[in-house]
Coordinates of C-alpha atoms in Angstrom, one line a residue:
M1 CA 186.9 170.4 1.5
T2 CA 187.0 174.0 0.4
G3 CA 185.3 175.3 3.5
G4 CA 182.5 174.6 6.0
P5 CA 179.1 173.0 5.2
E6 CA 177.6 174.1 1.9
G7 CA 180.7 176.1 1.1
E8 CA 180.5 178.4 4.1
P9 CA 183.9 179.9 5.3
E10 CA 185.8 177.3 7.3
P11 CA 185.8 178.2 11.0
K12 CA 189.0 178.2 13.0
P13 CA 189.3 175.3 15.5
G14 CA 190.0 176.1 19.1
P15 CA 191.6 174.0 21.9
E16 CA 188.2 172.7 23.0
T17 CA 186.9 172.1 19.5
A18 CA 186.7 168.7 17.7
L19 CA 188.1 168.4 14.1
A20 CA 186.2 166.6 11.4
V21 CA 187.2 166.0 7.7
V22 CA 185.3 164.4 4.8
A23 CA 187.1 163.5 1.6
T24 CA 187.1 161.0 -1.3
T25 CA 189.3 158.0 -1.2
P26 CA 191.3 159.2 -4.2
E27 CA 191.9 162.6 -2.5
V28 CA 193.4 161.0 0.6
L29 CA 195.5 158.5 -1.3
A30 CA 196.9 161.3 -3.4
H31 CA 197.9 163.4 -0.4
P32 CA 201.6 164.0 -0.4
D33 CA 202.0 163.5 3.4
L34 CA 200.1 160.2 3.5
D35 CA 201.3 156.8 2.7
E36 CA 200.5 153.2 3.5
A37 CA 203.8 152.9 5.3
L38 CA 202.3 155.0 8.1
L39 CA 200.1 152.2 9.2
A40 CA 201.0 149.8 12.0
P41 CA 201.8 146.2 11.1
W42 CA 198.5 144.9 12.5
E43 CA 196.6 147.4 10.2
R44 CA 198.6 146.3 7.2
R45 CA 197.7 142.7 8.0
R46 CA 194.0 143.6 8.1
L47 CA 194.4 145.3 4.7
A48 CA 196.0 142.2 3.2
G49 CA 192.9 140.2 4.1
I50 CA 190.5 142.5 2.1
R51 CA 190.0 141.0 -1.3
L52 CA 187.9 143.8 -2.9
P53 CA 190.4 146.5 -4.1
S54 CA 187.9 149.4 -3.8
R55 CA 187.1 148.5 -0.2
R56 CA 190.8 148.0 0.6
D57 CA 191.4 151.5 -0.7
D58 CA 188.5 152.9 1.4
V59 CA 189.8 151.3 4.6
L60 CA 193.4 152.5 3.9
A61 CA 192.2 156.1 3.1
A62 CA 190.1 156.3 6.3
R63 CA 193.0 155.2 8.5
L64 CA 195.4 157.6 6.8
L65 CA 192.9 160.5 7.1
L66 CA 192.5 159.8 10.8
R67 CA 196.3 160.0 11.2
L68 CA 196.3 163.4 9.4
C69 CA 193.5 164.6 11.7
V70 CA 195.3 163.4 14.8
A71 CA 198.5 165.2 13.7
R72 CA 196.6 168.4 13.2
A73 CA 194.7 168.2 16.5
T74 CA 197.6 167.0 18.8
G75 CA 200.8 168.0 17.1
L76 CA 201.9 164.4 16.9
P77 CA 203.6 163.4 13.6
P78 CA 201.4 161.2 11.3
D79 CA 203.8 158.3 11.7
T80 CA 203.4 158.2 15.5
P81 CA 202.3 154.6 16.4
A82 CA 199.7 155.7 18.8
L83 CA 196.5 154.6 17.1
A84 CA 194.9 151.4 18.3
Q85 CA 191.6 149.6 18.5
R86 CA 189.8 147.6 21.1
C87 CA 186.5 145.8 21.1
P88 CA 184.4 146.7 24.2
E89 CA 182.5 143.4 23.9
C90 CA 185.2 140.8 23.6
G91 CA 188.1 142.9 25.0
E92 CA 190.4 141.9 22.0
H93 CA 192.6 144.4 20.3
G94 CA 192.8 145.1 16.6
H95 CA 189.1 145.8 16.0
G96 CA 186.4 147.8 17.6
R97 CA 186.5 151.4 18.6
P98 CA 189.7 153.3 17.8
Y99 CA 191.6 155.2 20.4
L100 CA 195.0 156.9 21.0
R101 CA 197.4 155.1 23.3
G102 CA 198.5 157.2 26.2
R103 CA 195.9 160.0 25.5
P104 CA 192.7 158.9 27.2
G105 CA 191.3 162.4 27.0
V106 CA 191.4 162.5 23.1
G107 CA 188.6 160.8 21.1
V108 CA 189.1 159.6 17.6
S109 CA 186.7 158.1 15.0
L110 CA 186.6 157.1 11.3
S111 CA 184.2 156.1 8.6
H112 CA 184.3 154.9 5.0
A113 CA 181.6 154.1 2.4
D114 CA 182.0 153.5 -1.3
G115 CA 184.8 155.9 -2.2
L116 CA 184.1 158.3 0.7
V117 CA 186.0 158.6 4.0
A118 CA 185.7 160.7 7.1
A119 CA 187.7 161.1 10.3
A120 CA 187.3 163.1 13.5
V121 CA 189.5 163.9 16.5
G122 CA 188.6 165.9 19.6
P123 CA 188.6 166.2 23.4
G124 CA 186.3 163.6 24.9
A125 CA 183.9 161.3 23.2
I126 CA 183.5 161.6 19.4
G127 CA 182.0 159.7 16.5
I128 CA 181.6 160.3 12.8
D129 CA 179.8 158.7 9.9
V130 CA 179.6 159.4 6.1
E131 CA 177.5 158.0 3.4
P132 CA 176.9 158.7 -0.3
A133 CA 174.1 161.2 -0.7
T134 CA 172.3 158.9 -3.1
R135 CA 172.2 156.0 -0.6
R136 CA 169.0 155.0 1.2
P137 CA 169.5 153.2 4.6
G138 CA 166.6 150.7 4.1
P139 CA 162.9 150.2 4.3
V140 CA 161.1 152.2 7.0
H141 CA 159.9 149.1 8.8
V142 CA 163.5 147.9 9.1
L143 CA 164.7 151.3 10.3
R144 CA 162.0 151.3 13.0
R145 CA 163.7 148.2 14.5
L146 CA 167.1 150.1 14.7
L147 CA 166.2 153.7 15.4
P148 CA 163.6 155.5 17.6
D149 CA 160.2 155.1 16.0
A150 CA 159.2 158.7 16.5
D151 CA 162.4 159.9 14.6
V152 CA 161.8 157.5 11.8
A153 CA 158.1 158.5 11.5
E154 CA 159.1 162.2 11.3
A155 CA 161.7 161.6 8.7
A156 CA 159.5 159.4 6.6
A157 CA 156.7 162.0 6.6
S158 CA 159.0 164.7 5.3
P159 CA 158.5 166.0 1.7
D160 CA 161.8 164.4 0.7
A161 CA 161.8 161.2 2.9
G162 CA 164.9 159.5 1.3
P163 CA 167.4 162.2 2.2
A164 CA 165.7 162.7 5.6
L165 CA 166.0 159.1 6.5
L166 CA 169.7 159.0 5.4
R167 CA 170.5 162.0 7.5
L168 CA 168.8 160.3 10.5
W169 CA 170.9 157.2 9.8
V170 CA 174.3 159.0 9.8
R171 CA 173.3 160.9 12.9
A172 CA 172.5 157.7 14.7
E173 CA 175.7 156.0 13.6
A174 CA 177.8 159.0 14.7
R175 CA 176.2 158.9 18.1
L176 CA 176.7 155.2 18.4
K177 CA 180.4 155.5 17.6
A178 CA 180.7 158.2 20.2
G179 CA 179.2 155.8 22.8
Q180 CA 175.7 157.2 23.0
V181 CA 172.5 155.2 22.4
G182 CA 169.1 156.9 22.6
E183 CA 166.9 159.6 21.0
S184 CA 168.5 161.5 18.2
G185 CA 166.5 164.7 18.3
P186 CA 165.9 167.0 15.3
T187 CA 168.2 169.7 14.0
G188 CA 168.0 171.9 10.9
H189 CA 170.1 171.5 7.8
T190 CA 173.8 171.5 8.8
G191 CA 172.5 172.2 12.3
Q192 CA 174.5 171.6 15.5
S193 CA 172.6 170.7 18.7
A194 CA 173.3 169.4 22.1
Q195 CA 172.1 165.9 22.9
G196 CA 172.7 165.2 26.6
E197 CA 176.5 165.4 26.9
L198 CA 177.1 165.2 23.1
R199 CA 176.8 167.8 20.4
L200 CA 175.5 166.6 17.1
L201 CA 176.3 168.1 13.7
D202 CA 175.1 166.9 10.3
W203 CA 176.0 168.4 6.9
T204 CA 176.0 167.8 3.2
D205 CA 179.2 167.9 1.2
R206 CA 177.8 168.6 -2.2
P207 CA 181.1 168.5 -4.2
R208 CA 181.6 165.0 -3.0
S209 CA 177.9 164.0 -3.0
A210 CA 178.2 163.0 0.7
V211 CA 176.1 163.2 3.8
A212 CA 178.0 163.2 7.1
A213 CA 177.4 163.6 10.8
A214 CA 179.6 164.0 13.8
A215 CA 178.8 163.6 17.5
S216 CA 181.1 165.1 20.0
S217 CA 181.4 166.2 23.6
T218 CA 182.6 169.6 22.2
R219 CA 181.8 171.8 19.3
V220 CA 182.8 170.3 15.9
T221 CA 184.8 172.2 13.2
I222 CA 184.6 170.9 9.7
A223 CA 188.1 171.3 8.1
S224 CA 189.6 170.8 4.7
L225 CA 191.9 168.0 3.7

């Protein structure tokens, strides 16, 4: 990115600030400091099982971007084999929510969708989601089964319902990845608000035609690749 939301000057992250980055898959794969060799063997095995090349590239780019964010936030080199995943439902490793081994106080999250990737790192709980700005999350009656009815009704009644529903969707996904389930609450465009113990930020990355949201226990800084 060239700066903060909507081209605003990029703020400086602090020690109690989460870091979030949105990029395209080609941007990440072309980064000189990032290479598939940085991935752990179990990650490369997962990549080998993805048959669709574009999806494989998205998954690879998201994992590489997360390593770059971890390096910036913690000072660890990108090739540090500290990233892992564990499913809270079955207890198995290799899938589920990502985390950093040996750093329980640092939260990590990643997202990928059709040539877009996002990653976030910060103290405490954190979640991030990204979607193409042209995507629509589904019919209203389906969304009402998945999201708070009042939030869906408010978004559907807005003058531009499609983008409003998409923004509601990425916000809900970010909160879910951060471990929170419940009311989303409204914010203004690129607004940051506190939701219980989580802060919620959503923004539009116009150069990449992306809509993203981050939920974090601390303030979120949007950084460049």
